[in-house]
Short mmCIF file of C-alpha atoms in Angstrom, two decimals:
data_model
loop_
_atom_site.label_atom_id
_atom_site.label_comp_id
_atom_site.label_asym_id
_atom_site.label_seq_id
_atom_site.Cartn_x
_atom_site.Cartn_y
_atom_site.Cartn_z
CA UNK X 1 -36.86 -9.42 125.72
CA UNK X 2 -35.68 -11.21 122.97
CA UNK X 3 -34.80 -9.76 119.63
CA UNK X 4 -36.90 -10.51 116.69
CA UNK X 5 -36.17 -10.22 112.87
CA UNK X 6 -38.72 -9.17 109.79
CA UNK X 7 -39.92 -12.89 109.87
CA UNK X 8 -40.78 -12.35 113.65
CA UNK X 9 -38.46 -15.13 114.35
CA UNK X 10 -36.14 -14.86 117.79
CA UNK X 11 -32.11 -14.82 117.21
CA UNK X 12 -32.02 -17.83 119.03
CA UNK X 13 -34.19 -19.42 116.58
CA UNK X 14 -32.15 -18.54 113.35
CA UNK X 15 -30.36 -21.56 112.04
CA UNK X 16 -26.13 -21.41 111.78
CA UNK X 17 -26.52 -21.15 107.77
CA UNK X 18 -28.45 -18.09 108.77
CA UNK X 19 -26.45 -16.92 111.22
CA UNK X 20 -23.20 -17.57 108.67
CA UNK X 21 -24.77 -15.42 105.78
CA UNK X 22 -25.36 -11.97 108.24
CA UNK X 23 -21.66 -12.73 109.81
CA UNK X 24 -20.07 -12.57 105.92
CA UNK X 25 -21.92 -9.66 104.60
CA UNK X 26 -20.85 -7.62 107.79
CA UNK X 27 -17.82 -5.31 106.53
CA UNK X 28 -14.64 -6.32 108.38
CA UNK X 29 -11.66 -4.20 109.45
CA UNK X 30 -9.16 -3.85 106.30
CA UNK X 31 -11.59 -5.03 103.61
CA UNK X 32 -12.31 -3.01 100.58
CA UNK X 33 -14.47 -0.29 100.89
CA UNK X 34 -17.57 -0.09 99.04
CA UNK X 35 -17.50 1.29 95.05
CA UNK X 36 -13.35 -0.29 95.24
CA UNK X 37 -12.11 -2.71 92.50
CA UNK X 38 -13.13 -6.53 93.93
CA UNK X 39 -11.83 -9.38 91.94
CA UNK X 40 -14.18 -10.95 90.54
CA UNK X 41 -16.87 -8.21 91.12
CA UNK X 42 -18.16 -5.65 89.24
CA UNK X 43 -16.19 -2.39 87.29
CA UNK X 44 -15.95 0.70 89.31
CA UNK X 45 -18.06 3.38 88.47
CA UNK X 46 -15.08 5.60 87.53
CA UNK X 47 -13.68 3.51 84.89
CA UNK X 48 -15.87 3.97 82.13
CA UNK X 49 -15.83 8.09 83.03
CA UNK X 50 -12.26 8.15 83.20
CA UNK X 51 -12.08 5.79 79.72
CA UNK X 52 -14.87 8.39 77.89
CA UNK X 53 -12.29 11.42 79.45
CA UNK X 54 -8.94 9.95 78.20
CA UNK X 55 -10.55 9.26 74.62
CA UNK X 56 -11.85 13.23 74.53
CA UNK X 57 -8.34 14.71 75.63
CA UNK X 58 -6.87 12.82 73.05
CA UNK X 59 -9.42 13.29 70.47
CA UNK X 60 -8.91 17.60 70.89
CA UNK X 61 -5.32 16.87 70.96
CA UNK X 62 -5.83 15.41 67.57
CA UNK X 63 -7.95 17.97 66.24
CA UNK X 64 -5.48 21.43 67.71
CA UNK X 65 -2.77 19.26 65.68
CA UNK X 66 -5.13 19.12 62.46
CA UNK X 67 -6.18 22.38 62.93
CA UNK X 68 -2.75 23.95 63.48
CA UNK X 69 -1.33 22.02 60.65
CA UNK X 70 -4.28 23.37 58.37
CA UNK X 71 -3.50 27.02 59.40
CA UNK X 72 0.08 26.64 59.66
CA UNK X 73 0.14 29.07 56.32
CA UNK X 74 -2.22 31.83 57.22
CA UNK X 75 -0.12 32.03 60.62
CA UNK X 76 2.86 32.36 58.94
CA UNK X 77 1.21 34.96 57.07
CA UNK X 78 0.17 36.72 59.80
CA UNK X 79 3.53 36.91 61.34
CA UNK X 80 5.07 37.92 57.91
CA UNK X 81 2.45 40.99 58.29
CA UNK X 82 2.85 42.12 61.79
CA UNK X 83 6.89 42.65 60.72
CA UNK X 84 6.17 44.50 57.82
CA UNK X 85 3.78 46.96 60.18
CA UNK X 86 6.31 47.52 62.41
CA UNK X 87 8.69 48.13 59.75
CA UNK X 88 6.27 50.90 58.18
CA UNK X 89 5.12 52.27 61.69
CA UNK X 90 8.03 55.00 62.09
CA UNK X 91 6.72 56.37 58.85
CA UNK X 92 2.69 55.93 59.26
CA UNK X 93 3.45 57.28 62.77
CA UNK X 94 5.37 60.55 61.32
CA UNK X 95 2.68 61.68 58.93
CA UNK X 96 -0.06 60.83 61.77
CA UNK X 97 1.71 63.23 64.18
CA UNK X 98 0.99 65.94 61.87
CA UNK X 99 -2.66 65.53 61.92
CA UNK X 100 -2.68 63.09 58.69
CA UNK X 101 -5.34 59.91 59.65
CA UNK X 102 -3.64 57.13 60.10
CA UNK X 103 -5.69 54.99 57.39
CA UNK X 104 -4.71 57.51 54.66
CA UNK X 105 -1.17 57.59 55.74
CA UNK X 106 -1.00 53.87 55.48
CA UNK X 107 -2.75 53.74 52.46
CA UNK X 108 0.41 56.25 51.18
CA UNK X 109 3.03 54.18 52.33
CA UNK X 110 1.53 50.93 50.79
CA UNK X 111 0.91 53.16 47.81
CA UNK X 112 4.70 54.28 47.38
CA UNK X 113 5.83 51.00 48.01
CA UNK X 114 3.67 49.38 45.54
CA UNK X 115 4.48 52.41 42.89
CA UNK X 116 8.47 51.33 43.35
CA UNK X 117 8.11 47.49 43.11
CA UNK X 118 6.23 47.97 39.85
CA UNK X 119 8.37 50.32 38.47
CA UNK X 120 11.08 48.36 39.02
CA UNK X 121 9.29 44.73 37.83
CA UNK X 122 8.58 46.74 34.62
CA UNK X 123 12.10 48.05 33.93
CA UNK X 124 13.64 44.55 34.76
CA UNK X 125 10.79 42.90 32.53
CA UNK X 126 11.13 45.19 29.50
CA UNK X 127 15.34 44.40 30.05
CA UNK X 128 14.75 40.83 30.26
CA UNK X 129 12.68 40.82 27.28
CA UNK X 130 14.83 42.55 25.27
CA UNK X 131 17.84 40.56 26.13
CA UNK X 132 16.00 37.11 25.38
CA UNK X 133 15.34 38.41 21.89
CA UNK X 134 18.61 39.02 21.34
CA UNK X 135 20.00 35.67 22.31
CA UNK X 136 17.11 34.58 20.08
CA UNK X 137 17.94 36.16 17.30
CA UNK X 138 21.81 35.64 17.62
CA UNK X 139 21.72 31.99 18.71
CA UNK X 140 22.41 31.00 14.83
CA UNK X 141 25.67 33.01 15.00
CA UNK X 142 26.61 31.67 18.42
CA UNK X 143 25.95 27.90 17.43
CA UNK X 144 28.28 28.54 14.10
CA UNK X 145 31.10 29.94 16.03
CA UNK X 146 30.84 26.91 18.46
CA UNK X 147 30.33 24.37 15.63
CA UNK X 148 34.08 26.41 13.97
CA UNK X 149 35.81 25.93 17.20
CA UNK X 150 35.15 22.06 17.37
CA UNK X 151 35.90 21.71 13.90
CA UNK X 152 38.93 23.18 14.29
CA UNK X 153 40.08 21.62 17.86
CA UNK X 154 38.59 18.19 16.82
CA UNK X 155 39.36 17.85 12.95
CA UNK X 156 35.82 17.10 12.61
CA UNK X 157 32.84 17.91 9.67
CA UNK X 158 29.73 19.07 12.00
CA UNK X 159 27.10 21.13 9.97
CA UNK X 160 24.75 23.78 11.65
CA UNK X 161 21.42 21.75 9.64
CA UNK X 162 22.95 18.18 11.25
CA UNK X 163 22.99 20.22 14.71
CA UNK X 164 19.38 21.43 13.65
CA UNK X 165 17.67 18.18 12.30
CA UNK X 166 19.36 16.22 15.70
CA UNK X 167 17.60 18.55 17.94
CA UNK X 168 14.60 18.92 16.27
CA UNK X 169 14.10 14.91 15.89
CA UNK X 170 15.39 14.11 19.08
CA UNK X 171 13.68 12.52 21.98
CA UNK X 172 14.46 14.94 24.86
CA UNK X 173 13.27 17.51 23.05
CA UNK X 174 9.44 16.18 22.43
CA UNK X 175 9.71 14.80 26.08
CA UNK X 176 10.52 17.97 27.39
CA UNK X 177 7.91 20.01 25.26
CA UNK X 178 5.35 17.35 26.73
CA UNK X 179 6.40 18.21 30.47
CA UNK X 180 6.42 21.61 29.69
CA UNK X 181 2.90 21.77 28.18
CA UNK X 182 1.78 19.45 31.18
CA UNK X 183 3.39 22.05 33.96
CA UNK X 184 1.64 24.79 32.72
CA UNK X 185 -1.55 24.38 34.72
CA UNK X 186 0.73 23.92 37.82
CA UNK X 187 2.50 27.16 37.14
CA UNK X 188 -0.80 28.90 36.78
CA UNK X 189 -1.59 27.61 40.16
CA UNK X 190 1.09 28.38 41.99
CA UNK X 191 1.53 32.33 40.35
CA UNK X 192 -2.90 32.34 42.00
CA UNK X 193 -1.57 30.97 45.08
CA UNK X 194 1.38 33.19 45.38
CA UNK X 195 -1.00 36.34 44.71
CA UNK X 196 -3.59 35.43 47.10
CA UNK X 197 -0.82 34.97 49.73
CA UNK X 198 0.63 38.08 48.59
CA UNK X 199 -3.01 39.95 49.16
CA UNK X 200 -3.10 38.40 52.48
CA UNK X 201 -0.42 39.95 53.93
CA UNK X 202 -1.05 43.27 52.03
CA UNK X 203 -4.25 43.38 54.26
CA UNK X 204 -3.34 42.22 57.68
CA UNK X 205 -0.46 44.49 56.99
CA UNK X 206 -2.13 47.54 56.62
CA UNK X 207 -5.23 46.65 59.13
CA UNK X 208 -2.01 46.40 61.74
CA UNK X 209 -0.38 49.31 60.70
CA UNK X 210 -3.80 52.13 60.49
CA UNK X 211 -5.29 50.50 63.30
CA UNK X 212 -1.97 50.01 65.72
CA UNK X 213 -3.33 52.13 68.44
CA UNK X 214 -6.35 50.51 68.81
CA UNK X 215 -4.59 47.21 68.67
CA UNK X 216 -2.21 47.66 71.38
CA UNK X 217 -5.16 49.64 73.65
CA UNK X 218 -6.99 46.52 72.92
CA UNK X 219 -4.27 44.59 74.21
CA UNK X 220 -3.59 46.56 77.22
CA UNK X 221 -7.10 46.52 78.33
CA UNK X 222 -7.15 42.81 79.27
CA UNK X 223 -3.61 43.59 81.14
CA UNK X 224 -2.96 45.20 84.21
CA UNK X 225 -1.33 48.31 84.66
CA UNK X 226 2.24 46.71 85.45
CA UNK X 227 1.71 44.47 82.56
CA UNK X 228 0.57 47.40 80.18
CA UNK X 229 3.97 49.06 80.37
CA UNK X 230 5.81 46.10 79.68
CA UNK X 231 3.62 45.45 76.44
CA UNK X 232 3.79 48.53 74.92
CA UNK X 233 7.31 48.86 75.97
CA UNK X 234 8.50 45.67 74.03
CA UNK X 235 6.04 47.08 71.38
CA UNK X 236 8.54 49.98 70.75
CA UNK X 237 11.46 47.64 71.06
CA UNK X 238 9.87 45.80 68.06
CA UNK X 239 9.62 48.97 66.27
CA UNK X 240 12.89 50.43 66.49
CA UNK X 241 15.02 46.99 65.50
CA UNK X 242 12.97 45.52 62.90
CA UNK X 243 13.28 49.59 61.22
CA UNK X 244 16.90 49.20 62.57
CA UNK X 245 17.13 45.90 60.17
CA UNK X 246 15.74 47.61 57.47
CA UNK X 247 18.21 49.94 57.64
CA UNK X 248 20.99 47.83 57.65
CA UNK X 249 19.93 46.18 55.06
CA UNK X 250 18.87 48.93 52.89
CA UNK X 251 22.49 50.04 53.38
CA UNK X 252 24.16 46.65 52.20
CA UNK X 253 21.60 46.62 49.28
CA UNK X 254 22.84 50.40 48.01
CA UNK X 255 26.59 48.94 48.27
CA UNK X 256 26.27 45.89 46.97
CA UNK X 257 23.74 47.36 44.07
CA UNK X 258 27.07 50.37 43.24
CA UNK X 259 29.85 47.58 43.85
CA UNK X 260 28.11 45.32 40.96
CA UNK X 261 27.33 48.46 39.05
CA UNK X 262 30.86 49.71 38.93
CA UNK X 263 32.08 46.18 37.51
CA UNK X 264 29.18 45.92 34.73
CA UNK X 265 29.76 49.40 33.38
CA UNK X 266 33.43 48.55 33.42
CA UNK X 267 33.27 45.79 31.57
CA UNK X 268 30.42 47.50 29.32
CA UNK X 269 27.25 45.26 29.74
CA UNK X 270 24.56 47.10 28.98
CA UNK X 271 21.90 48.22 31.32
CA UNK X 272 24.60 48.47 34.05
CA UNK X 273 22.53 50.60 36.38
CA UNK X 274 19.11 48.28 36.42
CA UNK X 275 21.16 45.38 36.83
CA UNK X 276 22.70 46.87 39.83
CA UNK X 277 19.58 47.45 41.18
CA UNK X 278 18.45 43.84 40.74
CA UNK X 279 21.54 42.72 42.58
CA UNK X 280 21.54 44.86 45.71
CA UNK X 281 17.81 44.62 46.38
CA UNK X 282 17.50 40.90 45.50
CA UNK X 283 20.30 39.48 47.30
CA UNK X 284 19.18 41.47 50.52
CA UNK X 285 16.00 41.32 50.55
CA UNK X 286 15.22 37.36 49.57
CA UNK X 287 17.01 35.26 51.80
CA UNK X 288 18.96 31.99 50.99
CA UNK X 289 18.59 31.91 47.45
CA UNK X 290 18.98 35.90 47.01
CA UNK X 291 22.41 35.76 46.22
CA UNK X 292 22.05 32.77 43.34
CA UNK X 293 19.23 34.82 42.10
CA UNK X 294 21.06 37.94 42.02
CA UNK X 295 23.87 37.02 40.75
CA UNK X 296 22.58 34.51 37.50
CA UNK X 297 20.96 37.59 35.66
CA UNK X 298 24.18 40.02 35.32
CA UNK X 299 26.05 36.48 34.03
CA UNK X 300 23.33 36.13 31.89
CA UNK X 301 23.19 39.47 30.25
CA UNK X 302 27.41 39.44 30.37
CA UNK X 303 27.25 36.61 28.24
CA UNK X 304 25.46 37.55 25.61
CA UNK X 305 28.20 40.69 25.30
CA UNK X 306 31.44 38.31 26.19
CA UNK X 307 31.20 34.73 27.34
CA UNK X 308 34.16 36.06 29.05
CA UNK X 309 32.71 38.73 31.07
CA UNK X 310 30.08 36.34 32.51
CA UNK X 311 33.32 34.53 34.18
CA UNK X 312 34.43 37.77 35.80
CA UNK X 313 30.84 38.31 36.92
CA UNK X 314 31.41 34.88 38.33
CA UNK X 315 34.23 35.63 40.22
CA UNK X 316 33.53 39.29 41.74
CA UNK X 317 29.80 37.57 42.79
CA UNK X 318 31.78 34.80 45.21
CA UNK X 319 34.51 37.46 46.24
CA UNK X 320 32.05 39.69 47.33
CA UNK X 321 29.63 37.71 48.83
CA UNK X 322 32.57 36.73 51.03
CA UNK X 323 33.03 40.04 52.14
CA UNK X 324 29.92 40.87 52.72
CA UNK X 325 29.28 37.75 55.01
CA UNK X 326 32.14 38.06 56.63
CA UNK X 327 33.46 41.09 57.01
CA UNK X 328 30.29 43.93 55.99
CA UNK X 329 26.74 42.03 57.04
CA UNK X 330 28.35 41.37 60.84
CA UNK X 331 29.18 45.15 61.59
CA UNK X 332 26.21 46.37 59.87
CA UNK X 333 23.89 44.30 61.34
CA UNK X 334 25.25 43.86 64.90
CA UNK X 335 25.66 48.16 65.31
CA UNK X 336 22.18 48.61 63.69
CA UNK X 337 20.23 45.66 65.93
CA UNK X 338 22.72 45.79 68.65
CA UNK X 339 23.44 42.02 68.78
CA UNK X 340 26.19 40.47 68.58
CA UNK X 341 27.24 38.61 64.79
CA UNK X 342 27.76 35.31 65.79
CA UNK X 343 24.21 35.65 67.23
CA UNK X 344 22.64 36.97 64.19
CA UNK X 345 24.83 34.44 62.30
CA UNK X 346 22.74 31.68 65.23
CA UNK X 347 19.33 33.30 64.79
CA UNK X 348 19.24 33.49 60.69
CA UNK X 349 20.03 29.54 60.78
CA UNK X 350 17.46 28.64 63.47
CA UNK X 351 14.87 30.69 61.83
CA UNK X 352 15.85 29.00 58.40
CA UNK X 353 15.46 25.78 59.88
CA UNK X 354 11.94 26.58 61.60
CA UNK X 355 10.21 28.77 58.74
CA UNK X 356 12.67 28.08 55.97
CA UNK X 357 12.74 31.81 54.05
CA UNK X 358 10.35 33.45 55.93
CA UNK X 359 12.21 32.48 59.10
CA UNK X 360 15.19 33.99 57.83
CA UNK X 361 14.41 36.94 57.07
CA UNK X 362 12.49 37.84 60.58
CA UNK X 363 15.04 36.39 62.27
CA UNK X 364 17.05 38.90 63.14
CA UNK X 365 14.61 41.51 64.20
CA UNK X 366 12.89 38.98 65.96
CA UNK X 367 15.77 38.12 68.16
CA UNK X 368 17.01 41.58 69.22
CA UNK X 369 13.59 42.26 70.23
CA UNK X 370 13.82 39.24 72.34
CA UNK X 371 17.40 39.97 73.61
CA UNK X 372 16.41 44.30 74.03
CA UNK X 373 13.06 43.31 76.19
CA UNK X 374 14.78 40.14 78.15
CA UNK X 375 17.93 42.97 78.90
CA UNK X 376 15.83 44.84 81.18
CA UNK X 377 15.34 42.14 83.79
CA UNK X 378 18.79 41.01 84.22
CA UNK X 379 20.41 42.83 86.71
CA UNK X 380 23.94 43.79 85.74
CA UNK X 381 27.20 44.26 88.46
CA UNK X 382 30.38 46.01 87.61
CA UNK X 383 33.18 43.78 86.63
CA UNK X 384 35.94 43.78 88.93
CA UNK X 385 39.52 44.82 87.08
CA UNK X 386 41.27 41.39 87.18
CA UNK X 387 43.73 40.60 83.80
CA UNK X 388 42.09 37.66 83.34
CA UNK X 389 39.07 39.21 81.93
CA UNK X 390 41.15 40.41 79.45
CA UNK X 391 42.34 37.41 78.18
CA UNK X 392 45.47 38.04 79.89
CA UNK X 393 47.42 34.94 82.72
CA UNK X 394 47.31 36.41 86.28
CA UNK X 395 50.47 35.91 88.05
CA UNK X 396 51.49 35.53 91.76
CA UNK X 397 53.34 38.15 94.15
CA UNK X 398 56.88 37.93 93.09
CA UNK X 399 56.14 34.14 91.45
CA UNK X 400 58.30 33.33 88.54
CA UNK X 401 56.15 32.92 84.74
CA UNK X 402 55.23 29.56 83.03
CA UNK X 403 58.21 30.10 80.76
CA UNK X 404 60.50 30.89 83.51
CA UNK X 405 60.13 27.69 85.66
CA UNK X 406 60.60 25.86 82.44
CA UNK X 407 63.80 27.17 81.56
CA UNK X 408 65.05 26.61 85.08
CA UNK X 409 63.87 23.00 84.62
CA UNK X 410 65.92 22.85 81.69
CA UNK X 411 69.30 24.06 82.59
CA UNK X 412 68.85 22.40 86.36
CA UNK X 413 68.80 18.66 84.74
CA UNK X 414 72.39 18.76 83.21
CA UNK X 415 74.48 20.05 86.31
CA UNK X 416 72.20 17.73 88.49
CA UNK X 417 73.24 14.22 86.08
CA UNK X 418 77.16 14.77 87.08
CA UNK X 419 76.61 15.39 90.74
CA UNK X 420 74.57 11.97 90.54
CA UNK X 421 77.60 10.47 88.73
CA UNK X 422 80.31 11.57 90.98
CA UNK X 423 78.14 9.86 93.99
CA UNK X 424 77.57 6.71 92.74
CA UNK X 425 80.98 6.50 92.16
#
């Protein structure tokens, strides 16, 4: 029976254009399967997915960097607050122990610290105040004797009123009183700004510190029980080096603060002791720019005594920020965090160059933590007792030294040159 189509025509009646079309739209071995790019056809379905995918990775790509870049602050904050509750722990963890709540103890620590700082700030402020009236009040005697010595050096007829009327009529003065009034508002601004920051951290501070327990169970409950023990072990790594920084730094700021005492009381600048203070606690605790800052007040205040004595100030500042970079700072810090100095020397730079200030000042902790936790998983093997661990040349059974074989080279060449000489003759 012969085969009939939808038409009810026979196969044999179909015509060869007919017969041409069904052959062609038949798939064939090796041709491109169906929903595959065609030249010339149309898009694959996946395209425009795979287009709409691509421009949504990179749009949340875009925003995390926004977003990060906005909050880069408050995380630095954050960070800034976690170290100073681990610094504070040993203490908020003491008083808790002996049945004190652990919000009240935290409120006492914050409470003593904030009791210190202020009287301090007041002590320095009502020193600094009186010592800018006095260079107020004596500037007219200080300008005559320098307007004397340059009439004297010089051969020359300045008068204190010319001096006077100059700087009074002179343009840098007005242009500087205009920038002056004109940075006001951006002062004001940035003394807000450095208060609200200063807030910030007071707060996640002391939320870390009274509620530390509940943190790290928090913590440990998304963890399992392998995992728990190596959290709250690196936990109490934290504690004890960043409270092991402290210390060492505490201790360079009570030497440094009775090294520049000694000096100002020799040399009889007043307030000798507050100024000593100001130098030990500045230059250890604010990093980079500590040591300029410490050391510009004493010069200051030396000045107004002896122009002199601000020159010696000078000089003992360099000498002994030498030796405590080089000589105190590395023992100190390497015995108290266990690290070596050339590594905290490493870690202080890197953490300058990633968080500027802040960076350096965490740095340190931050790294022995790291190097304390990281210690545990390195397995260790004794070291076997060859000389050359010691820095020392390992020799050969019975071989001669380095030195020996060269002075046997050296008295062998003359009596071989005559034996040569006699032969060729």
């Amino acid at each position: 029976m012969a085969l009939t189509d939808d038409d009810g025509r026979t196969a044999q009646d179909a015509s060869p254009v007919d017969t041409l079309d069904t052959a062609d739209t038949t798939p064939r071995a090796g041709s491109p399967a169906a929903g595959a790019a065609v030249p010339g056809g149309r898009m694959p379905r996946w395209l425009p997915r795979a287009m709409v995918l691509a421009l949504a990775l990179v749009a949340a790509f875009q925003l995390g960097s926004w977003a990060f870049h906005q909050l880069t602050g408050l995380l630095i904050n954050i960070l800034i607050a976690f170290f100073l509750a681990l610094a504070i722990e040993p203490a908020v963890g003491w008083m808790a122990s002996r049945g004190m709540r652990r919000g009240f103890a935290t409120f006492l620590v914050f409470l003593g610290l904030a009791v210190a700082v202020a009287g301090f700030v007041t002590l320095l402020g009502s020193m600094l105040a009186g010592q800018i009236n006095k260079i107020v009040e004596d500037f007219p005697d200080y300008l005559d004797s320098v307007i004397n010595w340059v009439n004297e050096t010089f051969h020359s007829h300045v008068r204190r009123v010319d001096v006077q009327e100059g700087l009074l009529h002179s343009d840098w003065l007005r242009k500087y009183a205009q920038n002056s009034a004109a940075g006001v508002l951006d002062v004001s601004g940035q003394v807000l700004g450095g208060l609200f920051q200063l807030l910030t951290i007071t707060l996640f501070a002391f939320y870390f510190a009274a509620d530390g327990p509940r943190l790290r169970r928090t913590l440990c409950s998304v963890l399992p029980p392998a995992r728990q023990a190596e959290v709250l072990r690196a936990w109490e790594i934290a504690v004890d080096k960043t409270g092991g920084y402290l210390y060492s730094r505490g201790v360079m700021a009570l030497i440094s603060g009775i090294a520049h005492y000694i000096l100002l009381e020799a040399l009889g600048v007043p307030y000798a002791p507050v100024l000593g203070v100001w130098v030990g606690l500045v230059s250890q605790f604010i990093p980079t720019i500590g040591t300029y800052l410490a050391g510009a007040l004493p010069m200051l205040i030396a000045f107004t005594v002896n122009p002199l004595y601000a020159v010696w100030v000078l000089v003992f500042v360099v000498i002994y920020q030498q030796f405590e970079n080089y000589m105190l700072q590395p023992k100190l810090t390497s015995k108290s965090v266990d690290i070596h100095p050339a590594v905290a020397f490493g870690s202080v730079i890197a953490g300058t160059a990633l968080l500027g200030a802040v960076g350096a000042l965490i740095a340190i902790p931050a790294v022995a933590t790291l190097q304390a936790f990281l210690g545990a998983y390195v397995k260790r093997y004794d070291v076997t007792d060859d000389p050359r661990v010691h820095g020392h040349p390992r020799r050969g059974p019975g071989g001669p030294g380095l030195l020996t074989r060269v002075r046997r080279l050296i008295w062998q060449r003359p009596a071989e040159e005559p034996e040569s000489e006699g032969s060729s003759a």
